[in-house]
Amino acid sequence: MGTLESVPFNKLLLDESNIRISATNPERDAELKASILASGILQNLVVTVAPRGKRLVRAGGRRYRQLKALVDEKSIPKDYPVPCRVLDKNDNAEQAALCLLYTSPSPRDRG
């Protein structure tokens, strides 16, 4: 089932194959960014192990992008601790479940 870890933001890489392709909503993004700044990440990101000690963000791309914006603005440090569920790449059942979850886009993502 993976483990929960606090991963420094600068060790995270966004998985560009994330199926969530809906257009960004500047107002909702601003709300999420403000929420992260005020309360931190309330729902962990889902990651897998990547080379050189990095973690690949498989779920939570929108949260990742708002964290990146906060780092770029210097509102949070680049090593800001991010709660992550680290999946074992050998756990095929969990990977398959994650794949199913993200291959069934929400109505908003379908256009």
mmCIF file of N, CA, C and O in Angstrom:
data_model
loop_
_atom_site.group_PDB
_atom_site.id
_atom_site.type_symbol
_atom_site.label_atom_id
_atom_site.label_comp_id
_atom_site.label_asym_id
_atom_site.label_seq_id
_atom_site.Cartn_x
_atom_site.Cartn_y
_atom_site.Cartn_z
ATOM 1 N N MET A 1 0.816 -1.203 0.000
ATOM 2 C CA MET A 1 0.000 0.000 0.000
ATOM 3 C C MET A 1 0.851 1.253 0.000
ATOM 4 O O MET A 1 0.355 2.337 -0.114
ATOM 5 N N GLY A 2 2.128 1.126 0.092
ATOM 6 C CA GLY A 2 2.998 2.298 0.111
ATOM 7 C C GLY A 2 3.153 2.833 1.519
ATOM 8 O O GLY A 2 2.487 2.397 2.452
ATOM 9 N N THR A 3 4.014 3.800 1.628
ATOM 10 C CA THR A 3 4.274 4.399 2.931
ATOM 11 C C THR A 3 4.033 5.892 2.858
ATOM 12 O O THR A 3 4.123 6.500 1.795
ATOM 13 N N LEU A 4 3.711 6.489 3.991
ATOM 14 C CA LEU A 4 3.578 7.938 4.068
ATOM 15 C C LEU A 4 4.932 8.520 4.439
ATOM 16 O O LEU A 4 5.572 8.055 5.377
ATOM 17 N N GLU A 5 5.362 9.509 3.679
ATOM 18 C CA GLU A 5 6.637 10.178 3.940
ATOM 19 C C GLU A 5 6.472 11.671 3.753
ATOM 20 O O GLU A 5 5.646 12.120 2.960
ATOM 21 N N SER A 6 7.284 12.413 4.445
ATOM 22 C CA SER A 6 7.393 13.840 4.214
ATOM 23 C C SER A 6 8.579 14.026 3.266
ATOM 24 O O SER A 6 9.708 13.700 3.615
ATOM 25 N N VAL A 7 8.309 14.518 2.065
ATOM 26 C CA VAL A 7 9.337 14.644 1.029
ATOM 27 C C VAL A 7 9.598 16.126 0.777
ATOM 28 O O VAL A 7 8.655 16.889 0.547
ATOM 29 N N PRO A 8 10.859 16.570 0.804
ATOM 30 C CA PRO A 8 11.154 17.965 0.484
ATOM 31 C C PRO A 8 10.690 18.288 -0.946
ATOM 32 O O PRO A 8 10.876 17.487 -1.858
ATOM 33 N N PHE A 9 10.067 19.453 -1.131
ATOM 34 C CA PHE A 9 9.531 19.812 -2.440
ATOM 35 C C PHE A 9 10.585 19.687 -3.546
ATOM 36 O O PHE A 9 10.282 19.212 -4.645
ATOM 37 N N ASN A 10 11.829 20.079 -3.254
ATOM 38 C CA ASN A 10 12.856 20.042 -4.296
ATOM 39 C C ASN A 10 13.281 18.626 -4.684
ATOM 40 O O ASN A 10 14.106 18.455 -5.581
ATOM 41 N N LYS A 11 12.694 17.614 -4.058
ATOM 42 C CA LYS A 11 12.944 16.213 -4.437
ATOM 43 C C LYS A 11 11.788 15.644 -5.275
ATOM 44 O O LYS A 11 11.801 14.473 -5.630
ATOM 45 N N LEU A 12 10.785 16.480 -5.568
ATOM 46 C CA LEU A 12 9.625 16.038 -6.335
ATOM 47 C C LEU A 12 9.737 16.435 -7.800
ATOM 48 O O LEU A 12 10.207 17.537 -8.116
ATOM 49 N N LEU A 13 9.304 15.547 -8.673
ATOM 50 C CA LEU A 13 9.218 15.814 -10.112
ATOM 51 C C LEU A 13 7.794 15.517 -10.545
ATOM 52 O O LEU A 13 7.225 14.501 -10.145
ATOM 53 N N LEU A 14 7.221 16.375 -11.381
ATOM 54 C CA LEU A 14 5.856 16.160 -11.844
ATOM 55 C C LEU A 14 5.845 15.153 -12.981
ATOM 56 O O LEU A 14 6.602 15.276 -13.944
ATOM 57 N N ASP A 15 4.988 14.146 -12.867
ATOM 58 C CA ASP A 15 4.795 13.161 -13.929
ATOM 59 C C ASP A 15 3.941 13.823 -15.001
ATOM 60 O O ASP A 15 2.750 14.053 -14.807
ATOM 61 N N GLU A 16 4.540 14.130 -16.131
ATOM 62 C CA GLU A 16 3.844 14.840 -17.202
ATOM 63 C C GLU A 16 2.785 13.985 -17.882
ATOM 64 O O GLU A 16 2.001 14.498 -18.674
ATOM 65 N N SER A 17 2.741 12.687 -17.589
ATOM 66 C CA SER A 17 1.734 11.824 -18.207
ATOM 67 C C SER A 17 0.425 11.814 -17.429
ATOM 68 O O SER A 17 -0.486 11.072 -17.768
ATOM 69 N N ASN A 18 0.305 12.662 -16.398
ATOM 70 C CA ASN A 18 -0.922 12.729 -15.612
ATOM 71 C C ASN A 18 -2.090 13.039 -16.538
ATOM 72 O O ASN A 18 -2.028 13.967 -17.342
ATOM 73 N N ILE A 19 -3.153 12.259 -16.435
ATOM 74 C CA ILE A 19 -4.284 12.370 -17.352
ATOM 75 C C ILE A 19 -5.120 13.632 -17.141
ATOM 76 O O ILE A 19 -5.862 14.034 -18.012
ATOM 77 N N ARG A 20 -5.003 14.249 -15.998
ATOM 78 C CA ARG A 20 -5.812 15.435 -15.716
ATOM 79 C C ARG A 20 -5.363 16.571 -16.629
ATOM 80 O O ARG A 20 -4.325 17.176 -16.421
ATOM 81 N N ILE A 21 -6.175 16.841 -17.640
ATOM 82 C CA ILE A 21 -5.787 17.812 -18.667
ATOM 83 C C ILE A 21 -6.730 19.007 -18.738
ATOM 84 O O ILE A 21 -6.655 19.800 -19.654
ATOM 85 N N SER A 22 -7.645 19.127 -17.795
ATOM 86 C CA SER A 22 -8.597 20.224 -17.844
ATOM 87 C C SER A 22 -7.861 21.559 -17.772
ATOM 88 O O SER A 22 -6.783 21.673 -17.195
ATOM 89 N N ALA A 23 -8.480 22.546 -18.382
ATOM 90 C CA ALA A 23 -7.891 23.884 -18.383
ATOM 91 C C ALA A 23 -7.777 24.379 -16.942
ATOM 92 O O ALA A 23 -8.608 24.055 -16.088
ATOM 93 N N THR A 24 -6.770 25.150 -16.700
ATOM 94 C CA THR A 24 -6.608 25.692 -15.347
ATOM 95 C C THR A 24 -7.655 26.764 -15.110
ATOM 96 O O THR A 24 -8.135 27.417 -16.032
ATOM 97 N N ASN A 25 -8.000 26.922 -13.865
ATOM 98 C CA ASN A 25 -8.955 27.932 -13.452
ATOM 99 C C ASN A 25 -8.202 28.856 -12.508
ATOM 100 O O ASN A 25 -7.936 28.485 -11.357
ATOM 101 N N PRO A 26 -7.820 30.050 -12.974
ATOM 102 C CA PRO A 26 -6.995 30.936 -12.146
ATOM 103 C C PRO A 26 -7.583 31.223 -10.768
ATOM 104 O O PRO A 26 -6.847 31.300 -9.786
ATOM 105 N N GLU A 27 -8.897 31.345 -10.682
ATOM 106 C CA GLU A 27 -9.519 31.639 -9.388
ATOM 107 C C GLU A 27 -9.379 30.452 -8.434
ATOM 108 O O GLU A 27 -8.989 30.615 -7.279
ATOM 109 N N ARG A 28 -9.661 29.244 -8.930
ATOM 110 C CA ARG A 28 -9.525 28.043 -8.087
ATOM 111 C C ARG A 28 -8.066 27.782 -7.731
ATOM 112 O O ARG A 28 -7.758 27.345 -6.622
ATOM 113 N N ASP A 29 -7.161 28.041 -8.684
ATOM 114 C CA ASP A 29 -5.732 27.864 -8.397
ATOM 115 C C ASP A 29 -5.279 28.829 -7.311
ATOM 116 O O ASP A 29 -4.514 28.454 -6.416
ATOM 117 N N ALA A 30 -5.753 30.073 -7.374
ATOM 118 C CA ALA A 30 -5.392 31.059 -6.355
ATOM 119 C C ALA A 30 -5.931 30.642 -4.979
ATOM 120 O O ALA A 30 -5.246 30.808 -3.965
ATOM 121 N N GLU A 31 -7.150 30.085 -4.965
ATOM 122 C CA GLU A 31 -7.717 29.604 -3.703
ATOM 123 C C GLU A 31 -6.895 28.455 -3.132
ATOM 124 O O GLU A 31 -6.635 28.405 -1.930
ATOM 125 N N LEU A 32 -6.485 27.522 -4.002
ATOM 126 C CA LEU A 32 -5.677 26.399 -3.540
ATOM 127 C C LEU A 32 -4.325 26.886 -3.022
ATOM 128 O O LEU A 32 -3.869 26.454 -1.955
ATOM 129 N N LYS A 33 -3.716 27.796 -3.735
ATOM 130 C CA LYS A 33 -2.419 28.327 -3.310
ATOM 131 C C LYS A 33 -2.535 29.014 -1.950
ATOM 132 O O LYS A 33 -1.705 28.806 -1.068
ATOM 133 N N ALA A 34 -3.589 29.805 -1.763
ATOM 134 C CA ALA A 34 -3.793 30.479 -0.480
ATOM 135 C C ALA A 34 -4.038 29.459 0.632
ATOM 136 O O ALA A 34 -3.535 29.618 1.748
ATOM 137 N N SER A 35 -4.786 28.402 0.321
ATOM 138 C CA SER A 35 -5.046 27.355 1.309
ATOM 139 C C SER A 35 -3.762 26.644 1.710
ATOM 140 O O SER A 35 -3.531 26.391 2.903
ATOM 141 N N ILE A 36 -2.923 26.335 0.727
ATOM 142 C CA ILE A 36 -1.651 25.673 1.023
ATOM 143 C C ILE A 36 -0.786 26.572 1.902
ATOM 144 O O ILE A 36 -0.182 26.116 2.874
ATOM 145 N N LEU A 37 -0.748 27.853 1.573
ATOM 146 C CA LEU A 37 0.072 28.786 2.346
ATOM 147 C C LEU A 37 -0.446 28.905 3.778
ATOM 148 O O LEU A 37 0.336 28.934 4.731
ATOM 149 N N ALA A 38 -1.763 28.907 3.951
ATOM 150 C CA ALA A 38 -2.354 29.066 5.290
ATOM 151 C C ALA A 38 -2.345 27.777 6.101
ATOM 152 O O ALA A 38 -2.091 27.803 7.308
ATOM 153 N N SER A 39 -2.615 26.637 5.436
ATOM 154 C CA SER A 39 -2.846 25.397 6.182
ATOM 155 C C SER A 39 -1.933 24.243 5.808
ATOM 156 O O SER A 39 -2.012 23.178 6.403
ATOM 157 N N GLY A 40 -1.096 24.415 4.784
ATOM 158 C CA GLY A 40 -0.243 23.329 4.315
ATOM 159 C C GLY A 40 -1.017 22.424 3.379
ATOM 160 O O GLY A 40 -2.153 22.696 3.001
ATOM 161 N N ILE A 41 -0.394 21.316 3.003
ATOM 162 C CA ILE A 41 -1.033 20.330 2.128
ATOM 163 C C ILE A 41 -1.942 19.457 2.990
ATOM 164 O O ILE A 41 -1.479 18.799 3.914
ATOM 165 N N LEU A 42 -3.238 19.470 2.690
ATOM 166 C CA LEU A 42 -4.205 18.721 3.492
ATOM 167 C C LEU A 42 -4.426 17.311 2.963
ATOM 168 O O LEU A 42 -4.915 16.458 3.695
ATOM 169 N N GLN A 43 -4.104 17.074 1.700
ATOM 170 C CA GLN A 43 -4.241 15.739 1.105
ATOM 171 C C GLN A 43 -2.898 15.387 0.475
ATOM 172 O O GLN A 43 -2.397 16.118 -0.368
ATOM 173 N N ASN A 44 -2.345 14.245 0.895
ATOM 174 C CA ASN A 44 -1.012 13.897 0.422
ATOM 175 C C ASN A 44 -0.969 13.689 -1.089
ATOM 176 O O ASN A 44 -1.972 13.361 -1.721
ATOM 177 N N LEU A 45 0.213 13.910 -1.671
ATOM 178 C CA LEU A 45 0.465 13.587 -3.061
ATOM 179 C C LEU A 45 0.780 12.099 -3.139
ATOM 180 O O LEU A 45 1.198 11.504 -2.151
ATOM 181 N N VAL A 46 0.594 11.507 -4.307
ATOM 182 C CA VAL A 46 0.939 10.108 -4.527
ATOM 183 C C VAL A 46 2.144 10.091 -5.445
ATOM 184 O O VAL A 46 2.116 10.689 -6.529
ATOM 185 N N VAL A 47 3.224 9.425 -4.999
ATOM 186 C CA VAL A 47 4.480 9.447 -5.740
ATOM 187 C C VAL A 47 5.060 8.045 -5.873
ATOM 188 O O VAL A 47 4.678 7.132 -5.136
ATOM 189 N N THR A 48 5.962 7.909 -6.835
ATOM 190 C CA THR A 48 6.770 6.701 -6.963
ATOM 191 C C THR A 48 8.234 7.129 -6.920
ATOM 192 O O THR A 48 8.559 8.293 -7.133
ATOM 193 N N VAL A 49 9.088 6.170 -6.635
ATOM 194 C CA VAL A 49 10.518 6.452 -6.550
ATOM 195 C C VAL A 49 11.070 6.709 -7.945
ATOM 196 O O VAL A 49 10.748 6.002 -8.903
ATOM 197 N N ALA A 50 11.887 7.741 -8.068
ATOM 198 C CA ALA A 50 12.551 8.102 -9.324
ATOM 199 C C ALA A 50 14.057 8.081 -9.079
ATOM 200 O O ALA A 50 14.513 8.004 -7.932
ATOM 201 N N PRO A 51 14.853 8.149 -10.135
ATOM 202 C CA PRO A 51 16.315 8.130 -9.967
ATOM 203 C C PRO A 51 16.841 9.290 -9.117
ATOM 204 O O PRO A 51 16.206 10.334 -9.011
ATOM 205 N N ARG A 52 18.007 9.086 -8.548
ATOM 206 C CA ARG A 52 18.765 10.079 -7.781
ATOM 207 C C ARG A 52 18.007 10.636 -6.582
ATOM 208 O O ARG A 52 18.079 11.825 -6.284
ATOM 209 N N GLY A 53 17.243 9.765 -5.904
ATOM 210 C CA GLY A 53 16.559 10.184 -4.687
ATOM 211 C C GLY A 53 15.332 11.049 -4.901
ATOM 212 O O GLY A 53 14.782 11.581 -3.940
ATOM 213 N N LYS A 54 14.906 11.203 -6.126
ATOM 214 C CA LYS A 54 13.716 12.013 -6.427
ATOM 215 C C LYS A 54 12.458 11.163 -6.294
ATOM 216 O O LYS A 54 12.508 9.943 -6.184
ATOM 217 N N ARG A 55 11.314 11.827 -6.299
ATOM 218 C CA ARG A 55 10.004 11.173 -6.272
ATOM 219 C C ARG A 55 9.179 11.749 -7.420
ATOM 220 O O ARG A 55 9.154 12.961 -7.622
ATOM 221 N N LEU A 56 8.510 10.866 -8.153
ATOM 222 C CA LEU A 56 7.692 11.259 -9.299
ATOM 223 C C LEU A 56 6.245 11.394 -8.847
ATOM 224 O O LEU A 56 5.644 10.429 -8.350
ATOM 225 N N VAL A 57 5.672 12.577 -8.996
ATOM 226 C CA VAL A 57 4.294 12.842 -8.564
ATOM 227 C C VAL A 57 3.338 12.237 -9.574
ATOM 228 O O VAL A 57 3.253 12.670 -10.717
ATOM 229 N N ARG A 58 2.646 11.179 -9.144
ATOM 230 C CA ARG A 58 1.691 10.465 -9.990
ATOM 231 C C ARG A 58 0.280 11.007 -9.832
ATOM 232 O O ARG A 58 -0.529 10.925 -10.737
ATOM 233 N N ALA A 59 -0.056 11.518 -8.651
ATOM 234 C CA ALA A 59 -1.371 12.103 -8.376
ATOM 235 C C ALA A 59 -1.160 13.305 -7.463
ATOM 236 O O ALA A 59 -0.441 13.212 -6.474
ATOM 237 N N GLY A 60 -1.777 14.405 -7.834
ATOM 238 C CA GLY A 60 -1.627 15.636 -7.058
ATOM 239 C C GLY A 60 -0.910 16.716 -7.842
ATOM 240 O O GLY A 60 -0.294 17.607 -7.267
ATOM 241 N N GLY A 61 -1.013 16.652 -9.165
ATOM 242 C CA GLY A 61 -0.317 17.620 -10.012
ATOM 243 C C GLY A 61 -0.734 19.056 -9.774
ATOM 244 O O GLY A 61 0.097 19.966 -9.797
ATOM 245 N N ARG A 62 -2.015 19.278 -9.522
ATOM 246 C CA ARG A 62 -2.473 20.650 -9.278
ATOM 247 C C ARG A 62 -1.864 21.189 -7.986
ATOM 248 O O ARG A 62 -1.399 22.333 -7.925
ATOM 249 N N ARG A 63 -1.838 20.356 -6.948
ATOM 250 C CA ARG A 63 -1.202 20.774 -5.696
ATOM 251 C C ARG A 63 0.288 21.015 -5.910
ATOM 252 O O ARG A 63 0.856 21.987 -5.396
ATOM 253 N N TYR A 64 0.927 20.132 -6.696
ATOM 254 C CA TYR A 64 2.357 20.304 -6.999
ATOM 255 C C TYR A 64 2.590 21.665 -7.681
ATOM 256 O O TYR A 64 3.506 22.400 -7.311
ATOM 257 N N ARG A 65 1.766 21.994 -8.683
ATOM 258 C CA ARG A 65 1.966 23.258 -9.410
ATOM 259 C C ARG A 65 1.784 24.478 -8.500
ATOM 260 O O ARG A 65 2.507 25.472 -8.645
ATOM 261 N N GLN A 66 0.851 24.396 -7.557
ATOM 262 C CA GLN A 66 0.668 25.525 -6.639
ATOM 263 C C GLN A 66 1.815 25.607 -5.639
ATOM 264 O O GLN A 66 2.240 26.708 -5.269
ATOM 265 N N LEU A 67 2.328 24.465 -5.215
ATOM 266 C CA LEU A 67 3.531 24.479 -4.369
ATOM 267 C C LEU A 67 4.701 25.111 -5.126
ATOM 268 O O LEU A 67 5.438 25.927 -4.573
ATOM 269 N N LYS A 68 4.852 24.742 -6.396
ATOM 270 C CA LYS A 68 5.939 25.310 -7.219
ATOM 271 C C LYS A 68 5.794 26.822 -7.327
ATOM 272 O O LYS A 68 6.774 27.558 -7.221
ATOM 273 N N ALA A 69 4.560 27.291 -7.523
ATOM 274 C CA ALA A 69 4.333 28.735 -7.589
ATOM 275 C C ALA A 69 4.743 29.404 -6.278
ATOM 276 O O ALA A 69 5.376 30.473 -6.287
ATOM 277 N N LEU A 70 4.412 28.788 -5.150
ATOM 278 C CA LEU A 70 4.791 29.347 -3.848
ATOM 279 C C LEU A 70 6.307 29.347 -3.655
ATOM 280 O O LEU A 70 6.870 30.297 -3.105
ATOM 281 N N VAL A 71 6.978 28.296 -4.120
ATOM 282 C CA VAL A 71 8.442 28.257 -4.045
ATOM 283 C C VAL A 71 9.029 29.346 -4.929
ATOM 284 O O VAL A 71 9.931 30.084 -4.514
ATOM 285 N N ASP A 72 8.512 29.467 -6.158
ATOM 286 C CA ASP A 72 9.015 30.483 -7.094
ATOM 287 C C ASP A 72 8.837 31.895 -6.540
ATOM 288 O O ASP A 72 9.674 32.769 -6.776
ATOM 289 N N GLU A 73 7.734 32.108 -5.807
ATOM 290 C CA GLU A 73 7.474 33.416 -5.182
ATOM 291 C C GLU A 73 8.268 33.604 -3.887
ATOM 292 O O GLU A 73 8.186 34.659 -3.276
ATOM 293 N N LYS A 74 8.966 32.544 -3.467
ATOM 294 C CA LYS A 74 9.718 32.536 -2.215
ATOM 295 C C LYS A 74 8.805 32.679 -0.984
ATOM 296 O O LYS A 74 9.213 33.177 0.052
ATOM 297 N N SER A 75 7.560 32.207 -1.141
ATOM 298 C CA SER A 75 6.625 32.204 -0.014
ATOM 299 C C SER A 75 6.853 31.004 0.893
ATOM 300 O O SER A 75 6.487 31.034 2.071
ATOM 301 N N ILE A 76 7.405 29.934 0.322
ATOM 302 C CA ILE A 76 7.787 28.753 1.092
ATOM 303 C C ILE A 76 9.183 28.347 0.627
ATOM 304 O O ILE A 76 9.576 28.655 -0.502
ATOM 305 N N PRO A 77 9.952 27.655 1.482
ATOM 306 C CA PRO A 77 11.303 27.244 1.079
ATOM 307 C C PRO A 77 11.268 26.124 0.038
ATOM 308 O O PRO A 77 10.299 25.359 -0.040
ATOM 309 N N LYS A 78 12.324 26.018 -0.747
ATOM 310 C CA LYS A 78 12.377 24.982 -1.792
ATOM 311 C C LYS A 78 12.395 23.572 -1.211
ATOM 312 O O LYS A 78 12.040 22.621 -1.895
ATOM 313 N N ASP A 79 12.761 23.432 0.050
ATOM 314 C CA ASP A 79 12.743 22.113 0.683
ATOM 315 C C ASP A 79 11.526 21.937 1.594
ATOM 316 O O ASP A 79 11.536 21.122 2.517
ATOM 317 N N TYR A 80 10.468 22.667 1.300
ATOM 318 C CA TYR A 80 9.213 22.579 2.053
ATOM 319 C C TYR A 80 8.778 21.118 2.153
ATOM 320 O O TYR A 80 8.733 20.413 1.141
ATOM 321 N N PRO A 81 8.454 20.626 3.348
ATOM 322 C CA PRO A 81 8.056 19.221 3.507
ATOM 323 C C PRO A 81 6.649 18.966 2.967
ATOM 324 O O PRO A 81 5.692 19.622 3.378
ATOM 325 N N VAL A 82 6.536 18.019 2.051
ATOM 326 C CA VAL A 82 5.265 17.699 1.402
ATOM 327 C C VAL A 82 4.856 16.281 1.794
ATOM 328 O O VAL A 82 5.625 15.334 1.593
ATOM 329 N N PRO A 83 3.650 16.109 2.350
ATOM 330 C CA PRO A 83 3.203 14.760 2.695
ATOM 331 C C PRO A 83 2.907 13.956 1.430
ATOM 332 O O PRO A 83 2.172 14.414 0.551
ATOM 333 N N CYS A 84 3.517 12.780 1.320
ATOM 334 C CA CYS A 84 3.377 11.954 0.120
ATOM 335 C C CYS A 84 3.129 10.498 0.495
ATOM 336 O O CYS A 84 3.693 10.000 1.458
ATOM 337 N N ARG A 85 2.302 9.851 -0.286
ATOM 338 C CA ARG A 85 2.146 8.393 -0.217
ATOM 339 C C ARG A 85 3.110 7.861 -1.264
ATOM 340 O O ARG A 85 2.958 8.121 -2.452
ATOM 341 N N VAL A 86 4.152 7.148 -0.836
ATOM 342 C CA VAL A 86 5.161 6.608 -1.739
ATOM 343 C C VAL A 86 4.779 5.182 -2.095
ATOM 344 O O VAL A 86 4.768 4.303 -1.239
ATOM 345 N N LEU A 87 4.429 4.981 -3.369
ATOM 346 C CA LEU A 87 4.066 3.648 -3.838
ATOM 347 C C LEU A 87 5.300 2.860 -4.208
ATOM 348 O O LEU A 87 6.252 3.411 -4.777
ATOM 349 N N ASP A 88 5.282 1.589 -3.910
ATOM 350 C CA ASP A 88 6.349 0.683 -4.315
ATOM 351 C C ASP A 88 6.111 0.336 -5.774
ATOM 352 O O ASP A 88 5.050 -0.162 -6.130
ATOM 353 N N LYS A 89 7.078 0.596 -6.637
ATOM 354 C CA LYS A 89 6.875 0.352 -8.068
ATOM 355 C C LYS A 89 6.655 -1.126 -8.376
ATOM 356 O O LYS A 89 6.156 -1.464 -9.435
ATOM 357 N N ASN A 90 6.976 -1.997 -7.437
ATOM 358 C CA ASN A 90 6.748 -3.427 -7.638
ATOM 359 C C ASN A 90 5.354 -3.860 -7.208
ATOM 360 O O ASN A 90 4.984 -5.011 -7.382
ATOM 361 N N ASP A 91 4.590 -2.962 -6.634
ATOM 362 C CA ASP A 91 3.239 -3.287 -6.189
ATOM 363 C C ASP A 91 2.275 -3.074 -7.351
ATOM 364 O O ASP A 91 1.662 -2.027 -7.495
ATOM 365 N N ASN A 92 2.144 -4.090 -8.185
ATOM 366 C CA ASN A 92 1.352 -3.979 -9.407
ATOM 367 C C ASN A 92 -0.118 -3.693 -9.136
ATOM 368 O O ASN A 92 -0.752 -2.973 -9.891
ATOM 369 N N ALA A 93 -0.677 -4.236 -8.089
ATOM 370 C CA ALA A 93 -2.092 -4.013 -7.789
ATOM 371 C C ALA A 93 -2.351 -2.540 -7.498
ATOM 372 O O ALA A 93 -3.313 -1.954 -7.989
ATOM 373 N N GLU A 94 -1.475 -1.937 -6.711
ATOM 374 C CA GLU A 94 -1.672 -0.534 -6.366
ATOM 375 C C GLU A 94 -1.446 0.362 -7.579
ATOM 376 O O GLU A 94 -2.175 1.318 -7.807
ATOM 377 N N GLN A 95 -0.443 0.039 -8.388
ATOM 378 C CA GLN A 95 -0.201 0.802 -9.607
ATOM 379 C C GLN A 95 -1.398 0.697 -10.548
ATOM 380 O O GLN A 95 -1.805 1.677 -11.164
ATOM 381 N N ALA A 96 -1.965 -0.485 -10.666
ATOM 382 C CA ALA A 96 -3.124 -0.679 -11.539
ATOM 383 C C ALA A 96 -4.315 0.134 -11.036
ATOM 384 O O ALA A 96 -5.031 0.751 -11.825
ATOM 385 N N ALA A 97 -4.526 0.149 -9.716
ATOM 386 C CA ALA A 97 -5.629 0.918 -9.151
ATOM 387 C C ALA A 97 -5.437 2.404 -9.422
ATOM 388 O O ALA A 97 -6.375 3.114 -9.776
ATOM 389 N N LEU A 98 -4.214 2.884 -9.268
ATOM 390 C CA LEU A 98 -3.925 4.283 -9.545
ATOM 391 C C LEU A 98 -4.172 4.588 -11.019
ATOM 392 O O LEU A 98 -4.756 5.605 -11.370
ATOM 393 N N CYS A 99 -3.760 3.680 -11.882
ATOM 394 C CA CYS A 99 -3.963 3.851 -13.313
ATOM 395 C C CYS A 99 -5.454 3.926 -13.635
ATOM 396 O O CYS A 99 -5.894 4.780 -14.403
ATOM 397 N N LEU A 100 -6.253 3.036 -13.057
ATOM 398 C CA LEU A 100 -7.696 3.063 -13.295
ATOM 399 C C LEU A 100 -8.309 4.363 -12.807
ATOM 400 O O LEU A 100 -9.173 4.940 -13.463
ATOM 401 N N LEU A 101 -7.862 4.818 -11.657
ATOM 402 C CA LEU A 101 -8.376 6.052 -11.099
ATOM 403 C C LEU A 101 -8.153 7.214 -12.060
ATOM 404 O O LEU A 101 -9.020 8.042 -12.260
ATOM 405 N N TYR A 102 -6.987 7.251 -12.670
ATOM 406 C CA TYR A 102 -6.638 8.392 -13.507
ATOM 407 C C TYR A 102 -6.890 8.177 -14.990
ATOM 408 O O TYR A 102 -6.624 9.056 -15.784
ATOM 409 N N THR A 103 -7.421 7.030 -15.377
ATOM 410 C CA THR A 103 -7.829 6.863 -16.762
ATOM 411 C C THR A 103 -9.324 7.039 -16.902
ATOM 412 O O THR A 103 -9.868 6.921 -17.980
ATOM 413 N N SER A 104 -10.003 7.339 -15.810
ATOM 414 C CA SER A 104 -11.421 7.658 -15.829
ATOM 415 C C SER A 104 -11.569 9.119 -15.437
ATOM 416 O O SER A 104 -11.841 9.443 -14.283
ATOM 417 N N PRO A 105 -11.353 10.039 -16.401
ATOM 418 C CA PRO A 105 -11.377 11.450 -16.067
ATOM 419 C C PRO A 105 -12.744 11.909 -15.554
ATOM 420 O O PRO A 105 -13.768 11.326 -15.916
ATOM 421 N N SER A 106 -12.718 12.919 -14.739
ATOM 422 C CA SER A 106 -13.960 13.491 -14.253
ATOM 423 C C SER A 106 -14.688 14.163 -15.415
ATOM 424 O O SER A 106 -14.076 14.447 -16.453
ATOM 425 N N PRO A 107 -15.977 14.445 -15.273
ATOM 426 C CA PRO A 107 -16.700 15.137 -16.346
ATOM 427 C C PRO A 107 -16.027 16.444 -16.738
ATOM 428 O O PRO A 107 -15.999 16.808 -17.907
ATOM 429 N N ARG A 108 -15.459 17.155 -15.771
ATOM 430 C CA ARG A 108 -14.772 18.406 -16.065
ATOM 431 C C ARG A 108 -13.562 18.173 -16.968
ATOM 432 O O ARG A 108 -13.268 18.979 -17.835
ATOM 433 N N ASP A 109 -12.859 17.043 -16.778
ATOM 434 C CA ASP A 109 -11.682 16.746 -17.589
ATOM 435 C C ASP A 109 -12.054 16.257 -18.977
ATOM 436 O O ASP A 109 -11.232 16.290 -19.881
ATOM 437 N N ARG A 110 -13.276 15.762 -19.132
ATOM 438 C CA ARG A 110 -13.698 15.267 -20.441
ATOM 439 C C ARG A 110 -14.070 16.386 -21.387
ATOM 440 O O ARG A 110 -14.209 16.180 -22.565
ATOM 441 N N GLY A 111 -14.241 17.592 -20.859
ATOM 442 C CA GLY A 111 -14.552 18.719 -21.727
ATOM 443 C C GLY A 111 -15.964 19.000 -21.694
ATOM 444 O O GLY A 111 -16.762 19.566 -22.159
#
